Tab-separated table of C-alpha atoms in Angstrom:
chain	number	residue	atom	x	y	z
J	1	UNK	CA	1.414	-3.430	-7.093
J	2	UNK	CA	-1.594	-5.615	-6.141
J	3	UNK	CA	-4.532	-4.647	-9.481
J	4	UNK	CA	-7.520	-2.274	-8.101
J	5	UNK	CA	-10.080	-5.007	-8.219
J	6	UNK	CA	-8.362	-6.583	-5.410
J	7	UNK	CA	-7.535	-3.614	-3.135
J	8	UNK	CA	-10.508	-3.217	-0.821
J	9	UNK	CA	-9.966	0.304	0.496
J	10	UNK	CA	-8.635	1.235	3.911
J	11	UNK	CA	-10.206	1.186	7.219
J	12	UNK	CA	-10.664	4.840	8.671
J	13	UNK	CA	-8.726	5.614	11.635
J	14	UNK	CA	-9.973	6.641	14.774
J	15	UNK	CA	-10.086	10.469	15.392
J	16	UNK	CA	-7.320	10.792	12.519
J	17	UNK	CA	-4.713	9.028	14.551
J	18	UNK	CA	-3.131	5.799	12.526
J	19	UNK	CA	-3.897	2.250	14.239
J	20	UNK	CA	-1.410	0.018	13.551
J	21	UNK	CA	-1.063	-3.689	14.373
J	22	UNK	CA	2.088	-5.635	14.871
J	23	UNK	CA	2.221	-9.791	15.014
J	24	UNK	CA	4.662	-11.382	15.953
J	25	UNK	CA	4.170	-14.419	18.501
J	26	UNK	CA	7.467	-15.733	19.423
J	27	UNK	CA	10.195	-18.015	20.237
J	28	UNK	CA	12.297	-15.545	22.408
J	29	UNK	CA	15.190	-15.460	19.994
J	30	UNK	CA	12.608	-14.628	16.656
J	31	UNK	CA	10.782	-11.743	19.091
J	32	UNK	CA	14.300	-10.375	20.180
J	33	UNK	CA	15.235	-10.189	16.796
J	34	UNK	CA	11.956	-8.426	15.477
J	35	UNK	CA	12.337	-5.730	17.636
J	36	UNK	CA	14.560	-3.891	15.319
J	37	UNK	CA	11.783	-3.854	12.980
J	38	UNK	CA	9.390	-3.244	15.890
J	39	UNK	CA	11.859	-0.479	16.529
J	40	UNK	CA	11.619	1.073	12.657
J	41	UNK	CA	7.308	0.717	12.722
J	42	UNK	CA	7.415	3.038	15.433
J	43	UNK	CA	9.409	5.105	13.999
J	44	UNK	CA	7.697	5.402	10.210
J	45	UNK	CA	4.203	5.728	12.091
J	46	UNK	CA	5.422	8.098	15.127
J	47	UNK	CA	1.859	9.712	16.783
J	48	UNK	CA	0.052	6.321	15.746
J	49	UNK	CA	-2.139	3.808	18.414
J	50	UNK	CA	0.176	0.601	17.585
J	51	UNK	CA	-0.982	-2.765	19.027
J	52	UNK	CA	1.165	-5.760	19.597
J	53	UNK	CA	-0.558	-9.411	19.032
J	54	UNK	CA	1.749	-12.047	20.975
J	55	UNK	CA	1.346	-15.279	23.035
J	56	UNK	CA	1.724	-14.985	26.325
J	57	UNK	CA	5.224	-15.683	26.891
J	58	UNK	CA	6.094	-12.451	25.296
J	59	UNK	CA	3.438	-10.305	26.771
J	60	UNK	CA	5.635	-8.726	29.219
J	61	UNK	CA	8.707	-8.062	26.856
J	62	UNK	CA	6.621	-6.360	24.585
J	63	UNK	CA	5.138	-3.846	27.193
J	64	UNK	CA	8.222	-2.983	28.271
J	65	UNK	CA	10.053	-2.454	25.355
J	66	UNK	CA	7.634	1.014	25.195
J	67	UNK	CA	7.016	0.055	21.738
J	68	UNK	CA	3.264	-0.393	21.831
J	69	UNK	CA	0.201	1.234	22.906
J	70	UNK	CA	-1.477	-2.098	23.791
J	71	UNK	CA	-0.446	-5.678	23.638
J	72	UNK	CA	-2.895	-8.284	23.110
J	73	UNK	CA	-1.926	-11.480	23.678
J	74	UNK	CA	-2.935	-14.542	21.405
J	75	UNK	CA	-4.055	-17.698	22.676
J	76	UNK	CA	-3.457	-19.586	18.961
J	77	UNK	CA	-6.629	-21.150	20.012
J	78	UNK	CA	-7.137	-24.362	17.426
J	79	UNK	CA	-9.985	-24.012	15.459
J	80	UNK	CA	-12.929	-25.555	17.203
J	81	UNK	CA	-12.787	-23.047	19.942
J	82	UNK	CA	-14.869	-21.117	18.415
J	83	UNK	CA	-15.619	-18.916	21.940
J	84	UNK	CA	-11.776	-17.523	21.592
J	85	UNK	CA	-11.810	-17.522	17.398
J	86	UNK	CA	-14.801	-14.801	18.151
J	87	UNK	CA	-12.949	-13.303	20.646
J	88	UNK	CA	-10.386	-12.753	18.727
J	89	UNK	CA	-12.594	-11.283	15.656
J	90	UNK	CA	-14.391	-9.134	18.234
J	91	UNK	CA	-10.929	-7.638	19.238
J	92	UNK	CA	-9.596	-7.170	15.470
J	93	UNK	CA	-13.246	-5.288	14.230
J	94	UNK	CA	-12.646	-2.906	17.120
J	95	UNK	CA	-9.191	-2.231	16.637
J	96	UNK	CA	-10.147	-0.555	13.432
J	97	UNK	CA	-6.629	-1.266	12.168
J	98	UNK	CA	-5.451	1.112	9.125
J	99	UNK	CA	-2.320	-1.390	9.014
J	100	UNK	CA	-1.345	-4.455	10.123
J	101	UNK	CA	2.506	-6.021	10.256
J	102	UNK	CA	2.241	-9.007	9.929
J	103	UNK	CA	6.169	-9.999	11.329
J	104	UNK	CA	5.099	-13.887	12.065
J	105	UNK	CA	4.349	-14.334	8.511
J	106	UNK	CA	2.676	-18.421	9.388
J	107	UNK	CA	-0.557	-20.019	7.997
J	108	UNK	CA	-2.051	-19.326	10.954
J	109	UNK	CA	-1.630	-15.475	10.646
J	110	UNK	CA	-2.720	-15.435	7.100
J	111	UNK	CA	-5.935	-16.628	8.367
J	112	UNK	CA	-5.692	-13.421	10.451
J	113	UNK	CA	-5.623	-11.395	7.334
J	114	UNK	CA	-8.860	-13.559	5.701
J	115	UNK	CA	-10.676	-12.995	8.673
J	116	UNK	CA	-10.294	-9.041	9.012
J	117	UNK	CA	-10.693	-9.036	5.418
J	118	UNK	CA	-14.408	-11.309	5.853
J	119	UNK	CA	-15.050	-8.202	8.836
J	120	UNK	CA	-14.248	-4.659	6.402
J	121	UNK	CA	-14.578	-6.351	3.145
J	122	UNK	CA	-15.081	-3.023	1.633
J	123	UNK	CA	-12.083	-1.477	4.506
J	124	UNK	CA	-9.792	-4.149	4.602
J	125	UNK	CA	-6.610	-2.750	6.578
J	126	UNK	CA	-3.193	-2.249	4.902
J	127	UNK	CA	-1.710	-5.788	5.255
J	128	UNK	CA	2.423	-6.435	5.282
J	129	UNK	CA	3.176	-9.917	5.011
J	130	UNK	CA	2.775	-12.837	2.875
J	131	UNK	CA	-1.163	-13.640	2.975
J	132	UNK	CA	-2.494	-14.075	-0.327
J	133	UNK	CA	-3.890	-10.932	-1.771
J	134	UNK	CA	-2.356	-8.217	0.906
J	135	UNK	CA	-1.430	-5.081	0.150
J	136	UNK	CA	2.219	-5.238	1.002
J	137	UNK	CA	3.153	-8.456	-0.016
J	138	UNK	CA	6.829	-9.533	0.589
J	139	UNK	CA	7.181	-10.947	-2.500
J	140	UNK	CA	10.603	-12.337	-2.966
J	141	UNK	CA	10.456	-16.189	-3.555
J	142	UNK	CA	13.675	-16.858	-1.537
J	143	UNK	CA	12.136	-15.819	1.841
J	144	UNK	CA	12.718	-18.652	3.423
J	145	UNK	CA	16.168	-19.020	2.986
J	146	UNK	CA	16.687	-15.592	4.527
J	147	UNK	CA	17.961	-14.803	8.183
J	148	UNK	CA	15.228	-13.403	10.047
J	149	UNK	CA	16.603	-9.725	10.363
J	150	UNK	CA	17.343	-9.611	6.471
J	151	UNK	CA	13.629	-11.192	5.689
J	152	UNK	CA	12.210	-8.655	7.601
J	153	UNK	CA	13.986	-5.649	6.823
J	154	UNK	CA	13.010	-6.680	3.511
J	155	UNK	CA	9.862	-7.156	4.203
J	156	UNK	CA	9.413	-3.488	5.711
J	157	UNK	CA	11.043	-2.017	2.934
J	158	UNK	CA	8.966	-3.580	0.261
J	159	UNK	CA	5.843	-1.967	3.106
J	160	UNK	CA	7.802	1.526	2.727
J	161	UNK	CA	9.514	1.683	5.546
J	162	UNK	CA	13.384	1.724	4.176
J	163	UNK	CA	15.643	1.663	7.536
J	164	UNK	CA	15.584	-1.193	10.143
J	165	UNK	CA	18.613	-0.314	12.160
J	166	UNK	CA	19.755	-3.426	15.116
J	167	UNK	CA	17.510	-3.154	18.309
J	168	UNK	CA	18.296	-0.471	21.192
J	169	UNK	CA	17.601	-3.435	24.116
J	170	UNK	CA	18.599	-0.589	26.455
J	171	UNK	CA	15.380	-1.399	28.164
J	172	UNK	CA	16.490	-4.850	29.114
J	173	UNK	CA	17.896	-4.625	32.201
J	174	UNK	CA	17.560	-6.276	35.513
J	175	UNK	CA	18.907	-6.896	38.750
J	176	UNK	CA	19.944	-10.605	39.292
């Protein structure tokens, strides 16, 4: 339980429906294998707006999975261009997030969290990850030794979401 003086309160949603954000950028093997989670955070917050940050690559996977209201995609701009750094802040005051899912869990998406928190810093969002200071940290020390699917399943429950069941990837088909 993170102590009071460090909670800063919740965002308000946007005509009462939830706003969710999901990030997870990638290698295809890491975003195929979050999509059971992806899966179970549609499920916990069915009726919500949910938002998928991802690099390009997997822009078009994660529309059609059907999982997400809007995906965003992330340049991972380095730090002196400033022009998509604002862009990016612009995009994550507007999305008036309640939550945010953080399924990357890098440096670079911890800087995610400082920044939304340096935009509501009376209304930071719900934060699941392992930024200093969130909300929902996934505290267990061994993380990194964990296979992806356990660490986040984990990681969801400690958020309250208890069941991550394997992926349906019913929606990957093709003709070759």
């Amino acid at each position: 339980m993170i102590p009071p003086l460090l909670m800063f309160g919740r965002v308000q949603s946007v005509g009462g429906m939830p706003r969710i954000l999901v990030i997870k950028h990638g290698a295809l093997g890491d975003f195929i294998q979050a999509l059971g989670p992806m899966q179970a955070i549609r499920e916990f917050h069915r009726g919500a707006y949910i938002a998928l940050l991802t690099t390009e690559p997997f822009a078009d996977l994660g529309r059609d999975c059907g999982l997400f209201d809007e995906v965003r995609i992330d340049e991972r701009a380095p730090l002196h261009r400033l022009g998509a750094w604002l862009t990016l802040a612009v995009w994550l005051k507007r999305g008036r997030f309640d939550r945010v899912y953080d399924l990357q869990t890098s440096r670079r998406t911890a800087w995610y969290f400082f920044l939304l928190r340096a935009l509501h810093p009376f209304a930071c969002p719900e934060w699941s990850g392992v930024a200093p200071l969130c909300s929902h940290p996934h505290a267990n020390g061994a993380r990194d030794s964990m296979h992806t699917v356990e660490r986040q399943a984990e990681q969801l429950r400690m958020a309250g979401i208890a069941q991550v069941n394997a992926p349906d990837l019913s929606f990957l088909t093709t003709d070759l």
